[in-house]
Short mmCIF file of N, CA, C and O in Angstrom, two decimals:
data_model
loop_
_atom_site.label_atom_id
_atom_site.label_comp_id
_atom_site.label_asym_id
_atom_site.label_seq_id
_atom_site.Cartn_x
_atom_site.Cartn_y
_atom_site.Cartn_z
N UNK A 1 117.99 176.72 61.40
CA UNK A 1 118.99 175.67 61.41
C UNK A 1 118.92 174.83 60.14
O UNK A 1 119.84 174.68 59.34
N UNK A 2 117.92 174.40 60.09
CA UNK A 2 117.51 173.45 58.66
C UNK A 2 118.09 174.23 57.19
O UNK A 2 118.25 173.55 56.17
N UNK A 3 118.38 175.79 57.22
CA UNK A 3 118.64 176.39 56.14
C UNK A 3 119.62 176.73 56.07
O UNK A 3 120.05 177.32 55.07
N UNK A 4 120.42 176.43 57.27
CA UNK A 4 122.03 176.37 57.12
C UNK A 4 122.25 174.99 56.33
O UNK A 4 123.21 175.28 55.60
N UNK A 5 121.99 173.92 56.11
CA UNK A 5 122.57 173.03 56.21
C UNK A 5 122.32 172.70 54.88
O UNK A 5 123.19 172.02 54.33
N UNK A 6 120.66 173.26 53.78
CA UNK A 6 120.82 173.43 52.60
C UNK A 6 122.12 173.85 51.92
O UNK A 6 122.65 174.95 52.08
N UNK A 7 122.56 172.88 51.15
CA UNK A 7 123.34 173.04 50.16
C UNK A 7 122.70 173.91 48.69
O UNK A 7 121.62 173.91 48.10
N UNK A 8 123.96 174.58 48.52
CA UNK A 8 123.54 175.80 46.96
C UNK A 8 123.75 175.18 45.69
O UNK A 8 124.83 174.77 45.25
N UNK A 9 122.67 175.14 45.17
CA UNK A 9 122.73 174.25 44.30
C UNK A 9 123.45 175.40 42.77
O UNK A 9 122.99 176.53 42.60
N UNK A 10 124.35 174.94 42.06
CA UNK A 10 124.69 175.80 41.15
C UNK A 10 123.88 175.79 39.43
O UNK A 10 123.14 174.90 39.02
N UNK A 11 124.21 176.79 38.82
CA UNK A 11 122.68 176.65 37.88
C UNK A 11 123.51 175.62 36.96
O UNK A 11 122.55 175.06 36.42
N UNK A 12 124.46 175.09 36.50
CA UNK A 12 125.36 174.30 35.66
C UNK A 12 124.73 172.70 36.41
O UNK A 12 124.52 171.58 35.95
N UNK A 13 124.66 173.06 37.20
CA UNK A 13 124.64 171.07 38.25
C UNK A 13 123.10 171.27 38.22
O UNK A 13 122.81 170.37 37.44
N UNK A 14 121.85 171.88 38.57
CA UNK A 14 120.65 172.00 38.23
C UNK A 14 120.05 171.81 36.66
O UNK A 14 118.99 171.30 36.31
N UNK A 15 120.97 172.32 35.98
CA UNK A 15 120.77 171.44 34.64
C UNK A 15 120.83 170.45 34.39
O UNK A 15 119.86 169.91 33.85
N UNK A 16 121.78 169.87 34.61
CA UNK A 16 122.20 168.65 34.50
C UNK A 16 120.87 167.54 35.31
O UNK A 16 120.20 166.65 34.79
N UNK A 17 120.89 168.08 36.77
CA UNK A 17 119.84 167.55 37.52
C UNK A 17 118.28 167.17 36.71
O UNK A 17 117.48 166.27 36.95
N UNK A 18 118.24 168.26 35.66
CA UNK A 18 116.84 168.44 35.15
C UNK A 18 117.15 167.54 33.96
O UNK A 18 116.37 166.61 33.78
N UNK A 19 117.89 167.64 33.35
CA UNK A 19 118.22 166.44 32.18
C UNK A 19 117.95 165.24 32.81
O UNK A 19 117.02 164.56 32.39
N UNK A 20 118.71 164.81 33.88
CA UNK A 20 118.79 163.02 34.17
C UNK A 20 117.43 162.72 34.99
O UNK A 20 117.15 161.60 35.41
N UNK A 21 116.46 164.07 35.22
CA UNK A 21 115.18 163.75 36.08
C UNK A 21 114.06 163.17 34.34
O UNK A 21 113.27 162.25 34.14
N UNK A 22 114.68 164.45 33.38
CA UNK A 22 113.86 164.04 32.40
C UNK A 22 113.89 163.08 31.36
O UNK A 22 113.01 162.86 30.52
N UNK A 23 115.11 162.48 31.52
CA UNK A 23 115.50 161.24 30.79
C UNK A 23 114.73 160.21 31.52
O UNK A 23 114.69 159.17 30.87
N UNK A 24 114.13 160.14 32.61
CA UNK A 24 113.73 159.04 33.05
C UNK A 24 111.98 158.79 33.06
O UNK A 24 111.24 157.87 33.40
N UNK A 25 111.82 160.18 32.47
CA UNK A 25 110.36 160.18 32.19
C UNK A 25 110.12 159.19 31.17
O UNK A 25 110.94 158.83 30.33
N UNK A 26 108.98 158.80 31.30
CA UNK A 26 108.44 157.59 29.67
C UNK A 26 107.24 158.38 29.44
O UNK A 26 106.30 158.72 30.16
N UNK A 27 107.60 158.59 28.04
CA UNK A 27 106.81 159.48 27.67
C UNK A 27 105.59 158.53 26.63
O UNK A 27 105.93 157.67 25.82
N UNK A 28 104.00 159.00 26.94
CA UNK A 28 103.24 158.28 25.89
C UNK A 28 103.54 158.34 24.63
O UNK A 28 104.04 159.30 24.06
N UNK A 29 103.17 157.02 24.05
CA UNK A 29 103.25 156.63 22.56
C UNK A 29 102.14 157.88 21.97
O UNK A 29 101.42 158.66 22.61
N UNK A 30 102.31 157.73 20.60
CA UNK A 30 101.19 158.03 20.16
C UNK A 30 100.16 157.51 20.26
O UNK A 30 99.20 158.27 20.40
N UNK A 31 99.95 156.42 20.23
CA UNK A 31 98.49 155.72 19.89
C UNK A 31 97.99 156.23 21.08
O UNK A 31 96.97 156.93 21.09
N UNK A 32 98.78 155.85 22.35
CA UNK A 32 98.60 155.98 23.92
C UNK A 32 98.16 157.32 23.82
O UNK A 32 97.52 157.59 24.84
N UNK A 33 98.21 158.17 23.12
CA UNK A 33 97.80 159.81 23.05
C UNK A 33 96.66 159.74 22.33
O UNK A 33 95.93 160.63 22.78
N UNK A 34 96.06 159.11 21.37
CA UNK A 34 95.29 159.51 20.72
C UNK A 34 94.12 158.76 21.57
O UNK A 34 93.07 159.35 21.84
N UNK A 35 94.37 157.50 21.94
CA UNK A 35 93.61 156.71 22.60
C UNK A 35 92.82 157.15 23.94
O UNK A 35 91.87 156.56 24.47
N UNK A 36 93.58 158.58 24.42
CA UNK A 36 93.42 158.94 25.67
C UNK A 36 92.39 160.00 25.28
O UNK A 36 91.39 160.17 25.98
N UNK A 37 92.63 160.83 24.02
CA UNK A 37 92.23 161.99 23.58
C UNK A 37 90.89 161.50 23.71
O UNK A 37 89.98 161.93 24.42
N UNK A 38 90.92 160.31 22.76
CA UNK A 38 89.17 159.70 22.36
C UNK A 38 88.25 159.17 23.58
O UNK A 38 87.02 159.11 23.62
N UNK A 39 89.16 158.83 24.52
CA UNK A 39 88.74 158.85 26.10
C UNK A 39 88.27 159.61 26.19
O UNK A 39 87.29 159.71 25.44
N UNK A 40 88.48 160.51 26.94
CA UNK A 40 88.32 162.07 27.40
C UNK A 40 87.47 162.92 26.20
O UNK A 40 87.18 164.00 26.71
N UNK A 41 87.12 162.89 25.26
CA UNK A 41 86.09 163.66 24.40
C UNK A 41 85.21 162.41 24.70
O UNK A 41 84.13 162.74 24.20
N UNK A 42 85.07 161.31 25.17
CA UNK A 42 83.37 160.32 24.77
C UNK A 42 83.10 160.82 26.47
O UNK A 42 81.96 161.22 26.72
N UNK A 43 84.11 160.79 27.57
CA UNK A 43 83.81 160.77 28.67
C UNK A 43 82.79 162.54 29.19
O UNK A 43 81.94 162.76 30.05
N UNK A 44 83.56 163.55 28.01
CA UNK A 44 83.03 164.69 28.06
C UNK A 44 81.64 164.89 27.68
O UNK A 44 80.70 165.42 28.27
N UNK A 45 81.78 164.27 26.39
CA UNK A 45 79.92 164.22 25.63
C UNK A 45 78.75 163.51 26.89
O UNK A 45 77.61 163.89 27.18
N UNK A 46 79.42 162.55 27.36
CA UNK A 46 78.65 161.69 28.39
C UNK A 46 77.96 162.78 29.91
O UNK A 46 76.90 162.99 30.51
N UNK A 47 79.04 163.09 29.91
CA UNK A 47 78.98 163.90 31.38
C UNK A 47 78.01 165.71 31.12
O UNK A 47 77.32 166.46 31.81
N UNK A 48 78.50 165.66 29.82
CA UNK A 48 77.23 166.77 29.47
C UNK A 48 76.30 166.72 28.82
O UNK A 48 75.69 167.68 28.35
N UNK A 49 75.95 165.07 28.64
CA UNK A 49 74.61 164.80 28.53
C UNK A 49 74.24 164.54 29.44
O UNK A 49 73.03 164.73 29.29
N UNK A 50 74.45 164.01 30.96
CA UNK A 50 74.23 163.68 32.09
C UNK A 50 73.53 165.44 32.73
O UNK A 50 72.37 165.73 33.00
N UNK A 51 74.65 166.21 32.78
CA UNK A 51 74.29 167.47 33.34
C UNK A 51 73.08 167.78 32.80
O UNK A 51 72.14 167.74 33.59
N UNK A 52 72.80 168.14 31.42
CA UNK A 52 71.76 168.63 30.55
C UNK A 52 70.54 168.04 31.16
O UNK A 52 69.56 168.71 31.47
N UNK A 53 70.66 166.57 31.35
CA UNK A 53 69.31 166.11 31.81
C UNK A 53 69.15 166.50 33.23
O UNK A 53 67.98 166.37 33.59
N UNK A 54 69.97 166.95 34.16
CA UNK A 54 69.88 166.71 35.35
C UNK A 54 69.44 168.51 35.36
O UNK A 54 68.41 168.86 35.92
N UNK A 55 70.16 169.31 34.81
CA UNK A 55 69.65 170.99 34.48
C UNK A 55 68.23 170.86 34.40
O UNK A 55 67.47 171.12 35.34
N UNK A 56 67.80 170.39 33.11
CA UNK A 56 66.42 170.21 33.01
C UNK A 56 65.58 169.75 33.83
O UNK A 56 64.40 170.08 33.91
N UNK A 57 66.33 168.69 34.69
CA UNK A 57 64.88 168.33 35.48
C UNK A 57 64.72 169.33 36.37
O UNK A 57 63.60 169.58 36.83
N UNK A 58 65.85 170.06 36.70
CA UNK A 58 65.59 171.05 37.97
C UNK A 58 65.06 172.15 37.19
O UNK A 58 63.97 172.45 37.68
N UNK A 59 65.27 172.71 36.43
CA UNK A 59 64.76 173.74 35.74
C UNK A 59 63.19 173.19 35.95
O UNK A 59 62.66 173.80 36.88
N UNK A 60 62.40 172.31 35.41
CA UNK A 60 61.07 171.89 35.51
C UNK A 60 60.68 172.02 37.01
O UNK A 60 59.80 172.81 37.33
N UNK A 61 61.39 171.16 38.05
CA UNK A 61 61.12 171.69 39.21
C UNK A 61 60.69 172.86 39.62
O UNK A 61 59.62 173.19 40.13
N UNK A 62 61.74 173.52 39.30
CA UNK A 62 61.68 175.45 39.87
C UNK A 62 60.69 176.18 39.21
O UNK A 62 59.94 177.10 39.56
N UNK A 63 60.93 175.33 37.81
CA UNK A 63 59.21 176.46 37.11
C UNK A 63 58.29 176.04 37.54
O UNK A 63 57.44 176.93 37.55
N UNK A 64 57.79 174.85 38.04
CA UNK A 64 56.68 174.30 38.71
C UNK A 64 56.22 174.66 39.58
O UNK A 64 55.05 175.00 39.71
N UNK A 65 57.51 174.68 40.77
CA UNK A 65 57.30 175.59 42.24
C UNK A 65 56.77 176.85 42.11
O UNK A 65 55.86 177.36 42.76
N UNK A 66 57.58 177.43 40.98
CA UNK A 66 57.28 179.11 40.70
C UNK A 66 55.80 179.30 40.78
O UNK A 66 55.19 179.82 41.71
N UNK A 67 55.19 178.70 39.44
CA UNK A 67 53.90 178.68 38.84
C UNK A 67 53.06 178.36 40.48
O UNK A 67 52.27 179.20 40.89
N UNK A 68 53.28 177.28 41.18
CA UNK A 68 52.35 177.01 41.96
C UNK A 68 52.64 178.71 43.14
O UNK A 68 51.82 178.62 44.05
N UNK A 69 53.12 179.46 43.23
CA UNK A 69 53.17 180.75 43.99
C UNK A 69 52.44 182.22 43.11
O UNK A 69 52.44 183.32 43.65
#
């Protein structure tokens, strides 16, 4: 029932649809881009220096356990 009542959308009026959806996007500045970039690479270095230490300690763990068997 519900798919009777869909209307067909034609590919001429779906264009159009996609134009006035994307005119209303706000798109980031630059700075707003670069600013984000430099975000996201300090937040990356951070988080895989975090892992690295946290690898290592378990790595020490497991060789420890090992050795004591």
């Amino acid at each position: 029932m519900a798919e009777d009542k869909k209307r067909k959308t034609s590919p001429a009026e779906f264009i159009n649809q996609v134009r006035t959806e994307t005119s209303k996007v706000v798109w980031p500045t630059r700075e707003e881009t670069i600013r984000t970039a430099i975000f996201v690479f300090i937040m990356m270095i951070i988080l895989s220096l975090f892992f690295l230490g946290v690898d290592t300690v378990f790595n020490g763990i497991v060789g420890w356990l090992l050795k004591l068997a």
